[in-house]
Coordinates of C-alpha atoms in Angstrom, one line a residue:
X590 CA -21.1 -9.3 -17.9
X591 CA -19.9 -13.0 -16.7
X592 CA -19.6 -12.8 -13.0
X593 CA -16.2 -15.1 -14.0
X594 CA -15.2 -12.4 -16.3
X595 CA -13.8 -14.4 -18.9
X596 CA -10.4 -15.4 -16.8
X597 CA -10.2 -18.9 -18.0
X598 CA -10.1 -17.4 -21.6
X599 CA -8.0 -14.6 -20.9
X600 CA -5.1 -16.1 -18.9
X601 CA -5.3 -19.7 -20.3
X602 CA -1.7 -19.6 -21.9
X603 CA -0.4 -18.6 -17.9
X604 CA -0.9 -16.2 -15.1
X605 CA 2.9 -14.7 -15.7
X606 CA 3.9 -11.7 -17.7
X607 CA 7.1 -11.5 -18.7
X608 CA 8.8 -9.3 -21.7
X609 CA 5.7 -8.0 -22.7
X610 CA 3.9 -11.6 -22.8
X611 CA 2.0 -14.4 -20.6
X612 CA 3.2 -17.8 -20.1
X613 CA 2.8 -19.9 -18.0
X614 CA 4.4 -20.9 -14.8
X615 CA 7.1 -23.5 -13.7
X616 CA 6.8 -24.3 -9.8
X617 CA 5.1 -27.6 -10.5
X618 CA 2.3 -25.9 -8.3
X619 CA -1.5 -25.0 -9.1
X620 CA -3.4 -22.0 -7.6
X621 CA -6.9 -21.3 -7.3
X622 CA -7.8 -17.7 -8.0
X623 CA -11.5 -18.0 -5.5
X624 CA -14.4 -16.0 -5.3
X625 CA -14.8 -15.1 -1.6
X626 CA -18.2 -14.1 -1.8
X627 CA -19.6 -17.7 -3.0
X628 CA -16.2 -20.0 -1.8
X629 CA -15.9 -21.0 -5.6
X630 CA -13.0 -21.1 -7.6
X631 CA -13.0 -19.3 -11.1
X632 CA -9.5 -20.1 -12.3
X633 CA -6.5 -22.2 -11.5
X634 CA -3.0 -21.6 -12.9
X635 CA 0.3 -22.2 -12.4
X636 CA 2.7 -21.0 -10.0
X637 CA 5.8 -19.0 -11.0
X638 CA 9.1 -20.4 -9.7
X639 CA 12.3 -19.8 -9.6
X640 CA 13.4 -19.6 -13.2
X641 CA 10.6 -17.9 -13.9
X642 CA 11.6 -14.6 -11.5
X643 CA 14.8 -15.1 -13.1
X644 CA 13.4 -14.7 -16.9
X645 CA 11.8 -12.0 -15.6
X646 CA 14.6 -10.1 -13.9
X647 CA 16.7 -10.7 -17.0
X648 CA 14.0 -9.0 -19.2
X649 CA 14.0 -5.7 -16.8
X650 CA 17.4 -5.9 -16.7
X651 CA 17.5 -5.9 -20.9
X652 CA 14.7 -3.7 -21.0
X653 CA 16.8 -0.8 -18.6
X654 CA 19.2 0.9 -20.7
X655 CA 17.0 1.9 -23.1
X656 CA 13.9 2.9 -20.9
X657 CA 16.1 4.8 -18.0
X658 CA 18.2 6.7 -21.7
X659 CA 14.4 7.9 -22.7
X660 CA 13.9 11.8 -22.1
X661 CA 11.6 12.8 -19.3
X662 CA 8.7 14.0 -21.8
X663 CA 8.9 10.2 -23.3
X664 CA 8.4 8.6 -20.3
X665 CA 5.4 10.9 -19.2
X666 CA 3.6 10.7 -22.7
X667 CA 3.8 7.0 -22.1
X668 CA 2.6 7.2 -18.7
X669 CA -0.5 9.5 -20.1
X670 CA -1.3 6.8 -22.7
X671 CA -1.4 4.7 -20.1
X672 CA -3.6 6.5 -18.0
X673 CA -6.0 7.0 -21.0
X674 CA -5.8 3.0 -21.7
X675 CA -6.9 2.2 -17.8
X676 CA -9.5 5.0 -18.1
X677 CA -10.7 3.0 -21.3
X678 CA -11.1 -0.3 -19.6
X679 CA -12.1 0.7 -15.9
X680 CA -15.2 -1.2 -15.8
X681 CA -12.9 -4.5 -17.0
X682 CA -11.1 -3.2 -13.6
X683 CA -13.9 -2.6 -11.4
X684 CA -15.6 -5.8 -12.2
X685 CA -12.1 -8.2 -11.6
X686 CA -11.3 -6.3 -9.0
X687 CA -14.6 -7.1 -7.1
X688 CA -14.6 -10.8 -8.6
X689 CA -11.3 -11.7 -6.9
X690 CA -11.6 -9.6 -3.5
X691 CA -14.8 -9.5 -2.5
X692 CA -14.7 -5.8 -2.7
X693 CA -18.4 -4.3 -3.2
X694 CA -18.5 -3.1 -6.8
X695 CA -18.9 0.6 -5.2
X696 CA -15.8 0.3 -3.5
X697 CA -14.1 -0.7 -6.7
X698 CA -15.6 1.7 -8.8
X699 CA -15.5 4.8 -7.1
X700 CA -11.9 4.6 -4.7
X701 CA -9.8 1.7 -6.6
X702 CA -9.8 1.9 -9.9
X703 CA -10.3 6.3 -10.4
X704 CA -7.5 6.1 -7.3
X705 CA -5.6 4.3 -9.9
X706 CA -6.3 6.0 -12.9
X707 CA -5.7 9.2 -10.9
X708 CA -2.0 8.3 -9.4
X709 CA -1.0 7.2 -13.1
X710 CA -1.8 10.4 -14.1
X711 CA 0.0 12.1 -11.6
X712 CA 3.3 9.9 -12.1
X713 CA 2.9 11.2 -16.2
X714 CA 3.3 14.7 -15.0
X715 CA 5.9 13.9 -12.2
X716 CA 8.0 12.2 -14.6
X717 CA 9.3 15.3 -16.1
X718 CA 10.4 17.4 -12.9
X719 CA 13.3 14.8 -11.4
X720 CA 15.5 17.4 -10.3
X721 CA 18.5 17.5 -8.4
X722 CA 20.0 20.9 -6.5
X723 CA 20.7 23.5 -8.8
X724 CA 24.8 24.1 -9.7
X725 CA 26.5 26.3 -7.3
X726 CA 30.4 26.9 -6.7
X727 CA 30.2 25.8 -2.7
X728 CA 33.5 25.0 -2.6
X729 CA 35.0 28.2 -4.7
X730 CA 37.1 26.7 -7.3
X731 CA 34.8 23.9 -8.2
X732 CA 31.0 23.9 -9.6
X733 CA 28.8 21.2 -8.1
X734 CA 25.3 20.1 -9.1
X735 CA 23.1 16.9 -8.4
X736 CA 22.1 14.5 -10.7
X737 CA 19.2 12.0 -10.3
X738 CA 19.5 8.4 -12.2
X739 CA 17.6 5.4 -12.5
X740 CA 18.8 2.8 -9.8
X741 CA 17.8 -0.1 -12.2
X742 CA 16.1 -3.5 -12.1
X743 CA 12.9 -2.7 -8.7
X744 CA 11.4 -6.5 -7.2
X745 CA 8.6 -5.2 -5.4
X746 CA 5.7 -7.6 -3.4
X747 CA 2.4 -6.4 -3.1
X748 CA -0.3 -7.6 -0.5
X749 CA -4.1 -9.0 -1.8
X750 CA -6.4 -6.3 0.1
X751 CA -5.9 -3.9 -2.9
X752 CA -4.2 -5.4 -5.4
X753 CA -5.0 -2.9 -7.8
X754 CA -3.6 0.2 -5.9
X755 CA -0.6 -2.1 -4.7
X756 CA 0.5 -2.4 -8.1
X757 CA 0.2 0.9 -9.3
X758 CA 1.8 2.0 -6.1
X759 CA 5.3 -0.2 -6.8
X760 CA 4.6 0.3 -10.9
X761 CA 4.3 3.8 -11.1
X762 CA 7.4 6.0 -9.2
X763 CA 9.8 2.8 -10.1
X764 CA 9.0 3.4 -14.4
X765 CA 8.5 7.6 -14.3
X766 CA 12.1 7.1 -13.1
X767 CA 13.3 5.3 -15.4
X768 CA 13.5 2.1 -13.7
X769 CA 12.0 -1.2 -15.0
X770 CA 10.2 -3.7 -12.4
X771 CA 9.1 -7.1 -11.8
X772 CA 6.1 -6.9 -9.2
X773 CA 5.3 -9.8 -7.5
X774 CA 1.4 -9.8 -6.1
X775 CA -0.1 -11.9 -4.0
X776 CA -1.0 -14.9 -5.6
X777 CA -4.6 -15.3 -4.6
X778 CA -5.7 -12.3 -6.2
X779 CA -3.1 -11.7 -9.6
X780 CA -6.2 -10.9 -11.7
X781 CA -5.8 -6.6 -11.3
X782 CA -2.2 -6.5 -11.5
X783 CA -2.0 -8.5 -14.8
X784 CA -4.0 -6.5 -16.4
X785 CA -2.3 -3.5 -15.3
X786 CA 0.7 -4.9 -17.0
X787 CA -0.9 -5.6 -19.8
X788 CA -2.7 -2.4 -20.4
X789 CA 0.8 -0.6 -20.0
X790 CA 2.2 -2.7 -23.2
X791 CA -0.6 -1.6 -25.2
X792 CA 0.0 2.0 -24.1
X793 CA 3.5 1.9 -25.7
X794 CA 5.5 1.0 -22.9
X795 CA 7.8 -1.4 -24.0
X796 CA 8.4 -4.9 -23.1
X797 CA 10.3 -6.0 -20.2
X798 CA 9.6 -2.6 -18.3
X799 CA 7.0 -4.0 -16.5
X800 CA 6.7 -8.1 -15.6
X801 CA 4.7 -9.6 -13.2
X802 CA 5.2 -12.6 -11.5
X803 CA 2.8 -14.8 -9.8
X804 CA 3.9 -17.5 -7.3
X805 CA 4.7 -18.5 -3.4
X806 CA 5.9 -16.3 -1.2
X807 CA 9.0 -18.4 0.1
X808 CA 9.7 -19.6 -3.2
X809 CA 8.9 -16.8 -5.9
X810 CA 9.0 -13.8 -3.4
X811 CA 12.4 -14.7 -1.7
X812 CA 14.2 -15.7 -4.6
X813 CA 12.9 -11.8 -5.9
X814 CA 14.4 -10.5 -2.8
X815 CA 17.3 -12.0 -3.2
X816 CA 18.2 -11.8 -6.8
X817 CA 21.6 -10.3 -7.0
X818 CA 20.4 -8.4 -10.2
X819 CA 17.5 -6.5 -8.8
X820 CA 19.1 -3.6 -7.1
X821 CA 16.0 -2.4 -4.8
X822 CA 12.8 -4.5 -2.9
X823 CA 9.5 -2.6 -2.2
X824 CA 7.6 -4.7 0.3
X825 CA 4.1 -3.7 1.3
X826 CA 2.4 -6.3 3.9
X827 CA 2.2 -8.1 7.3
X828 CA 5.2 -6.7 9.9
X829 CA 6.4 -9.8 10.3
X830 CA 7.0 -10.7 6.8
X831 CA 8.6 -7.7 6.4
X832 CA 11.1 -8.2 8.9
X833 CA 11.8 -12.0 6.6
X834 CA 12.2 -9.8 3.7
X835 CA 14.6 -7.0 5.2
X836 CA 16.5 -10.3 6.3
X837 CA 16.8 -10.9 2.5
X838 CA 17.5 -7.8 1.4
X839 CA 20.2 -6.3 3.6
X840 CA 22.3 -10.1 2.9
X841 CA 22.6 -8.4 -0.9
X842 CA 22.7 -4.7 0.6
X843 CA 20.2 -3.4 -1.7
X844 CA 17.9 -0.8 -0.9
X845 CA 14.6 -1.3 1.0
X846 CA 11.1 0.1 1.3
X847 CA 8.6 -1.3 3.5
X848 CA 5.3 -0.5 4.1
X849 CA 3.8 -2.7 6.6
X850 CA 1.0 -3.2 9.6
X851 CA -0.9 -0.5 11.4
X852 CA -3.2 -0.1 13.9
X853 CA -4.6 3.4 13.6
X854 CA -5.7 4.9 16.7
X855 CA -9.2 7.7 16.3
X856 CA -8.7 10.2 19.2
X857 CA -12.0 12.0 19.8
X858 CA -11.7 15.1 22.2
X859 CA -14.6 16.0 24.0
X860 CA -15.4 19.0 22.1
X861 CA -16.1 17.0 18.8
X862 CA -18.7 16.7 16.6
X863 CA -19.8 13.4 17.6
X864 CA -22.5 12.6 14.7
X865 CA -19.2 13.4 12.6
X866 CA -17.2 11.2 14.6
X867 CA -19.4 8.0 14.6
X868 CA -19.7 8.2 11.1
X869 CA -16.2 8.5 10.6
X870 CA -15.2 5.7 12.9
X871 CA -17.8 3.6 11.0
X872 CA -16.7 4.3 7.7
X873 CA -13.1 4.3 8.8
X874 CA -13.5 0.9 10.5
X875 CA -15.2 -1.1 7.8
X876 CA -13.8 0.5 4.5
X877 CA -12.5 -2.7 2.3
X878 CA -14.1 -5.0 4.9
X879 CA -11.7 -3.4 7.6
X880 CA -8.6 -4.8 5.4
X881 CA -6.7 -1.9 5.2
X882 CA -3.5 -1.0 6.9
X883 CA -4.9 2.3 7.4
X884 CA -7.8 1.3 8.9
X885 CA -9.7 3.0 11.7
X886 CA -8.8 -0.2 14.7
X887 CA -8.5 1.5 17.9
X888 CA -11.2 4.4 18.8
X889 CA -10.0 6.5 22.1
X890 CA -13.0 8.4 23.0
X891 CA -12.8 11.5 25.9
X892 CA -15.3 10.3 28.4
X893 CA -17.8 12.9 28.2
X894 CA -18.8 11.2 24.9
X895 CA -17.8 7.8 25.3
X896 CA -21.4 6.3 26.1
X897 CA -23.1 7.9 23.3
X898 CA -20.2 7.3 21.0
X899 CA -20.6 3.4 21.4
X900 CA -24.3 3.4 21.1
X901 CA -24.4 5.5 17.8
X902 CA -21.4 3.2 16.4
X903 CA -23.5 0.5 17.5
X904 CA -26.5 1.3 15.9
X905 CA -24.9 3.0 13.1
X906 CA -23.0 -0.7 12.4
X907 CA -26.2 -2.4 12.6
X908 CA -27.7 -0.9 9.4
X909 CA -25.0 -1.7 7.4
X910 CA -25.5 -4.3 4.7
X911 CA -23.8 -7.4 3.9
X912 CA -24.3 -9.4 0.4
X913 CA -23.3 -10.1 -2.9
X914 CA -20.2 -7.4 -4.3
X915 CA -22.2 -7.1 -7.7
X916 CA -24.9 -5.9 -5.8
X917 CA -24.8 -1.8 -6.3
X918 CA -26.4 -1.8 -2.8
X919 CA -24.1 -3.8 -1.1
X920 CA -22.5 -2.0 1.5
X921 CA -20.0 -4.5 2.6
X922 CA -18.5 -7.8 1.4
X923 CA -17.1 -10.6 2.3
X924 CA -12.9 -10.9 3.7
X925 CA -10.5 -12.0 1.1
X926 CA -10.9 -15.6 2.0
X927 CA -12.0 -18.3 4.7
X928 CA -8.4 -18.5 6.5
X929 CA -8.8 -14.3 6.9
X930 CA -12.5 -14.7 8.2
X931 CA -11.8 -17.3 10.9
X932 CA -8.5 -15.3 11.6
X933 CA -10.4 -12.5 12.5
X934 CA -12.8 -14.2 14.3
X935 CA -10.6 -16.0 16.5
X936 CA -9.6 -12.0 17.1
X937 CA -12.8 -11.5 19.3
X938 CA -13.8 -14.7 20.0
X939 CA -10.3 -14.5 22.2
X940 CA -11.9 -11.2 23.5
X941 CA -15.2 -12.5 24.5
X942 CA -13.3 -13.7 27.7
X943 CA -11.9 -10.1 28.9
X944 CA -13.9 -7.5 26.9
X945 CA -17.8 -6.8 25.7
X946 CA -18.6 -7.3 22.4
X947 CA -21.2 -4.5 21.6
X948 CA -22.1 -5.6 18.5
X949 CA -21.4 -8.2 15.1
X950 CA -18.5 -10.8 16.4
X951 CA -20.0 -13.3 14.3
X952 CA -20.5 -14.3 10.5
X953 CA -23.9 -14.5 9.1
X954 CA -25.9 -17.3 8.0
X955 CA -28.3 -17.9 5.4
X956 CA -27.6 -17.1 2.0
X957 CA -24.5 -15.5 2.9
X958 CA -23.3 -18.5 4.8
X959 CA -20.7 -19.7 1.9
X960 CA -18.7 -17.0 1.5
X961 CA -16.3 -15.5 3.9
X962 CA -18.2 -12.9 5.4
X963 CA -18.0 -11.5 8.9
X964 CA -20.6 -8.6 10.5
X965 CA -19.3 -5.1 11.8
X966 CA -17.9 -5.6 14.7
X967 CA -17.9 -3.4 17.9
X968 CA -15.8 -4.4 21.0
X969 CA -15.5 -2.6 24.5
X970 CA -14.1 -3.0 27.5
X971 CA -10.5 -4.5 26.8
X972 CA -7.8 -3.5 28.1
X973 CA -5.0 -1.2 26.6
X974 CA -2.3 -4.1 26.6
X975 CA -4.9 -6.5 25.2
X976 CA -4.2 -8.7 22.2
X977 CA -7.5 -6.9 20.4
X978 CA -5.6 -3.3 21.0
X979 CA -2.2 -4.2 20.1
X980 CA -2.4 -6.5 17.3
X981 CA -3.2 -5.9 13.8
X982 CA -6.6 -7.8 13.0
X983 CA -7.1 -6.8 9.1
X984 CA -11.2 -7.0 9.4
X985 CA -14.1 -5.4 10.2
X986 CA -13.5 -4.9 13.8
X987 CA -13.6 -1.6 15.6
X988 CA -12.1 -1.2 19.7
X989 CA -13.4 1.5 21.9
X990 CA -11.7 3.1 24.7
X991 CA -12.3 6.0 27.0
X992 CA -10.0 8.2 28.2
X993 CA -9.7 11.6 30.3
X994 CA -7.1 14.1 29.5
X995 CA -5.8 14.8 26.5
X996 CA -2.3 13.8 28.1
X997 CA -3.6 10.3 28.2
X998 CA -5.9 10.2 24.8
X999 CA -2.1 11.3 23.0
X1000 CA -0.2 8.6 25.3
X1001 CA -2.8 6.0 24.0
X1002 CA -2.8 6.7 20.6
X1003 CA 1.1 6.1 20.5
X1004 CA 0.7 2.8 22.5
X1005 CA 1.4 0.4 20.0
X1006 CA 4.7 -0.6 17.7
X1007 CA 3.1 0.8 14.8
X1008 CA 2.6 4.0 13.1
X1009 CA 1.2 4.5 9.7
X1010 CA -1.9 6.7 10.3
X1011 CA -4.2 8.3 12.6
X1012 CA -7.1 10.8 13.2
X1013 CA -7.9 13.0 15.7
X1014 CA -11.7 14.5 16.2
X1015 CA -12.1 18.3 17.6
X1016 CA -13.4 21.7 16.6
X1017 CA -10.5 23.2 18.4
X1018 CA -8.0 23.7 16.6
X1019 CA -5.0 23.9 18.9
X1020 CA -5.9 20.8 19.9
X1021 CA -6.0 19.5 16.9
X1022 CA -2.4 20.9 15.7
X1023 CA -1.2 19.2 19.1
X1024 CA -2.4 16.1 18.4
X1025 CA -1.1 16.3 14.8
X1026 CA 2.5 17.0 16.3
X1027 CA 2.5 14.4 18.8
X1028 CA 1.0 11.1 17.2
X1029 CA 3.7 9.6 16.2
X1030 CA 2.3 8.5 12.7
X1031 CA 2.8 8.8 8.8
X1032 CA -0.3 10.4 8.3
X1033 CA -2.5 12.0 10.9
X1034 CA -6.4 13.4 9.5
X1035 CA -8.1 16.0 11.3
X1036 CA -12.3 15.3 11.3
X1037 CA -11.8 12.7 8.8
X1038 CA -10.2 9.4 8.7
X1039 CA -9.2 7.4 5.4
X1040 CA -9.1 9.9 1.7
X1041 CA -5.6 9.8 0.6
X1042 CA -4.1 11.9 -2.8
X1043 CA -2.1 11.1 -5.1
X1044 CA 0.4 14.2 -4.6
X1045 CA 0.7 13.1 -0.7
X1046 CA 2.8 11.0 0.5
X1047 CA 1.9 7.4 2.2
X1048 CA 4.4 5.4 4.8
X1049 CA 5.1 5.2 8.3
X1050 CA 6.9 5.4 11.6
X1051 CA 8.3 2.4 13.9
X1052 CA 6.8 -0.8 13.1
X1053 CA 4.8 0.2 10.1
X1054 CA 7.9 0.5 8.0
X1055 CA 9.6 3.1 6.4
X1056 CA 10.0 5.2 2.7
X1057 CA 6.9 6.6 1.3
X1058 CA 4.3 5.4 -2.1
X1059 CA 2.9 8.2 -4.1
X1060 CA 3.9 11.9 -4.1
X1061 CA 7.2 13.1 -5.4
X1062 CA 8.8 12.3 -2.2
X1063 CA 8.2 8.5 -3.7
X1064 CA 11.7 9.0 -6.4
X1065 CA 13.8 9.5 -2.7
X1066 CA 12.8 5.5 -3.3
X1067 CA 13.7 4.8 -6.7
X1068 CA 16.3 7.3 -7.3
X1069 CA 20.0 7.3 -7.2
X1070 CA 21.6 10.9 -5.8
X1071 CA 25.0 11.5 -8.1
X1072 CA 26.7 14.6 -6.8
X1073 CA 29.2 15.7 -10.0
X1074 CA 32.0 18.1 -9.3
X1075 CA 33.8 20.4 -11.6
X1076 CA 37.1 22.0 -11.2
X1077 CA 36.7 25.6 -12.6
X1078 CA 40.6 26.7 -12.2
X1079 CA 42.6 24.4 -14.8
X1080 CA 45.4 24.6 -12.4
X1081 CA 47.7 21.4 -12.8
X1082 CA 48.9 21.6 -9.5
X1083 CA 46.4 22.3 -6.7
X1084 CA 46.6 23.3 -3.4
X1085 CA 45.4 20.5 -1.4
X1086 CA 48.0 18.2 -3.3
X1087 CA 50.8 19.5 -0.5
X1088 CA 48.9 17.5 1.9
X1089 CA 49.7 14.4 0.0
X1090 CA 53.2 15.3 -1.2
X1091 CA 55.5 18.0 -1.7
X1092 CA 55.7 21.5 -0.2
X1093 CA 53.5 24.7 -0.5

C-alpha cells in the first residue's frame, strides 16, 4: 500500500465533513498533515473557520429531531452497521493511523483500531438500555418516573495522540443517545477521524449526525465552544487548555466534560513481583511513545527494590527498538512532531542539572535522525517538587523514586494536581485494596498498568478533569434527567392549595 495512503486523492475536494459531505475549508489558512517518522508532509488542506463550525452546527442541529425521535433498536442497528463497516476497513485505519502519528503499525493494529471497533460495538448494545428510575408513587397521590432525553447539538475537541479512539470516544455515547455532534480534532492529525465520519454515513447514519471540523484551536475550537446552539462541549487535552475552554463554556452555561493531563504515579510495595513490575513500568511508560494521559510517569519504588528496579528498567529500556512505524518489528516510533520531541527534551535536559539520567535523554542519529524520535528515557534522583515529577511531559520518559513506608509511597502517589490513573504493584492484597482506596485517581490497576474496556469507565479526579468516556456511566454526559409527575387523585382542589389561598 502507498506509505501516503492516497490522502491527496481522497480528501482533495477538503478536509471538512459536514452534512454527510467534504468540502473544503474557509479560514484562509493551509495545514500540513506531516509524517513524523520522515519530517515530510503528505497533504495540505484548508483550515475550517468560523462559518464553517457554524454550517456544521446548523446541520446537527437540523439533523436532531429526527435522530434523537428514532427508537432505541434504530439507533443500535445503526451503530452495529457501523461497527461492521470499521471492521471492514480496519487496515485503511491501521495504516492512516500509523501514517499521521507515528504510531508503530502494532500499536495501531492491535490497541487502536479493534479498541475502536470494540467500543462501537458496545455503544450498539448500550443504545437500547437508557433507562431512567422505574415509576413509583413516592409522594402518595402522585406517580413519578424518570425520563432520559437527548440534550441536543455535542461540540466536542479531541487531542492528536489518539485520534482514532478520541473520536470514537466523543462520537459514540453523544449519537447512541440520540444526540448529533460536530467533533473538532486536532488539526495535525484529522486523517482517522474523517474517516470515522465517513464510514458512519455509509453505515446508514444519516447526514448531519456526525460532522467534523478541521481547523485552529482559537479560531475553529472556541468559536465551537462558544456556539450558542451547541448545548454541551467534551474537551479531552492539555489542563491548561481545558481551563480556556471551561472559560468558554460556562459564559453560555452549557454543560462540560473534560478530560485532561495526568501524571500517573506506579507504587511498587516491596513484596512485588519485581520482573512483573519492570515490565510493567516499561510498557506503561513508553506505550504510544509515552503520549498518553494515562501513561506510566512517576514510578515510587519501596526501597528494598529500588536498585534492582532501575537497573532492570534500564536495561530492559535499552533493548527496545526505534525505527520506521511500517516496520512490524518496530517497537517504538517517533513523537507526534518536532515541537513535541524538543518539548520533551527540554523536559530532561532541564533535569540533567538536579537529577541522573539513567538511561535515553537523547534522540537518535543516523537514519532515524529526520524524524521526531526520542530514546526511552530513564531519570533518577530528582526531587519530589521537581518540574520532571510534577509536570505532565507527554513522551517517553519514566521518573523513579524510592520510598519507605507505605504511608509515604500513598502520600507520594497523590502528590500532584492531577488524577486520572494509577497502579499499584503487590502480592498482598490488603495492601493493594488500600492503595486502591486511597490514590486519589479515576482509575487505579492492580499488577498491571494501561488495558482499559469498553464497559469501564475513563475520567478523573482534581486536575485531570471531570465526567467519564466509555461505559454506560458515559449518557450521565450526554443525557438530560426529566422527572415527570402524575397526579393520581383527579381532585380539583388539592390540599397544598390552602397554603397559597383559602382555608382547609
Amino acid at each position: 500500500m502507498d506509505d501516503r495512503f492516497q490522502v491527496q486523492d481522497r480528501y482533495a475536494d477538503g478536509a471538512q465533513f459536514i452534512g454527510g459531505r467534504l468540502r473544503p475549508g474557509t479560514s484562509g489558512h493551509t495545514q500540513d498533515i506531516v509524517n513524523p517518522a520522515t519530517g515530510e508532509p503528505v497533504h495540505s488542506y484548508e483550515l475550517a473557520g468560523a462559518a464553517d463550525v457554524d454550517a456544521a452546527v446548523a446541520a446537527a442541529g437540523a439533523a436532531f429531531p429526527a435522530w434523537a425521535g428514532a427508537t432505541p433498536g434504530e439507533r443500535s442497528d445503526a451503530l452495529h452497521r457501523f461497527a461492521s463497516v470499521l471492521a471492514g476497513q480496519a487496515d485503511d485505519f491501521a495504516h492512516a493511523e500509523s501514517l499521521q502519528c507515528g504510531k508503530p503499525i502494532r500499536l495501531s493494529t492491535e490497541f487502536d483500531v479493534p479498541g475502536t471497533i470494540d467500543n462501537t460495538a458496545f455503544f450498539a448494545g448500550a443504545a437500547r438500555h437508557l433507562q431512567g428510575q422505574s415509576a413509583g408513587e413516592y409522594g402518595g397521590d402522585h406517580t413519578s418516573y424518570v425520563r432520559r432525553e437527548a440534550i441536543g447539538v455535542v461540540g466536542s475537541i479531541a487531542p492528536w495522540n489518539y485520534p482514532l479512539q478520541m473520536a470514537a470516544w466523543k462520537v459514540l455515547p453523544a449519537i447512541a443517545a440520540g444526540n448529533t455532534i460536530v467533533l473538532k480534532p486536532a488539526e495535525i492529525t484529522p486523517l482517522t477521524s474523517l474517516m470515522f465520519a465517513e464510514a458512519a454515513k455509509e453505515a446508514g447514519i444519516p447526514d448531519g449526525v456526525v460532522n467534523v471540523v478541521n481547523g485552529a484551536g482559537r479560531e475553529a475550537g472556541e468559536h465551537l465552544v462558544g456556539h450558542p446552539d451547541v448545548v454541551m462541549t467534551s474537551f479531552t487535552g492539555s489542563t491548561p487548555v481545558g481551563r480556556r475552554v471551561a472559560e468558554i463554556a460556562t459564559a453560555t452555561v452549557k454543560r462540560l466534560h473534560l478530560e485532561l493531563g495526568g501524571k500517573a504515579p506506579f507504587v511498587v510495595f516491596d513484596d512485588a513481583d519485581l520482573e512483573a513490575a519492570v515490565n510493567g513500568a516499561v510498557a506503561g511508560s513508553l506505550i504510544n511513545s509515552g503520549q498518553d494521559c494515562t501513561a506510566a510517569t512517576r514510578a515510587y519504588v519501596q526501597r528494598p527494590l529500588y536498585d534492582a528496579f532501575v537497573v532492570g528498567v534500564a536495561d530492559l529500556m535499552a533493548t527496545v527498538r526505534l525505527g520506521d512505524p511500517f516496520d512490524p518489528s518496530t517497537d517504538l516510533g517517533p513523537l507526534v512532531s518536532h515541537l513535541q520531541r524538543d518539548r520533551v527534551a527540554g523536559f530532561v535536559d532541564r533535569a540533567r542539572s538536579y537529577a541522573t539520567v539513567v538511561t535515553g535523554g537523547e534522540a537518535p542519529q543516523g537514519e532515524l535522525k529526520s524524524g521526531a524520535y526520542y530514546r526511552p528515557t530513564l531519570v533518577a534522583g530528582a526531587a519530589q517538587d521537581s518540574e520532571i515529577v510534577q509536570s505532565e511531559i507527554f513522551g517517553p520518559v519514566l521518573v523513579v523514586l524510592p520510598f519507605d513506608s507505605d504511608d509515604e509511597g500513598i502520600a507520594l502517589a497523590n502528590d500532584t494536581p492531577y488524577g486520572l490513573a494509577a497502579s499499584a504493584w503487590s502480592r498482598d492484597v490488603f495492601r493493594a485494596n488500600r492503595a486502591t482506596r486511597e490514590i486519589k485517581a479515576g482509575c487505579v490497576w492492580v499488577n498491571d498498568h494501561i488495558p482499559i474496556i469498553s464497559e469501564m469507565p475513563h475520567g478523573g479526579y482534581k486536575a485531570s478533569g471531570f465526567g467519564k468516556d466509555m461505559s454506560v456511566y458515559s449518557f450521565e454526559e450526554y443525557t438530560q434527567v426529566k422527572h415527570v409527575m402524575y397526579d393520581n387523585t383527579a381532585v380539583v382542589r388539592k390540599d397544598w392549595h390552602r397554603t397559597i389561598f383559602g382555608d382547609r
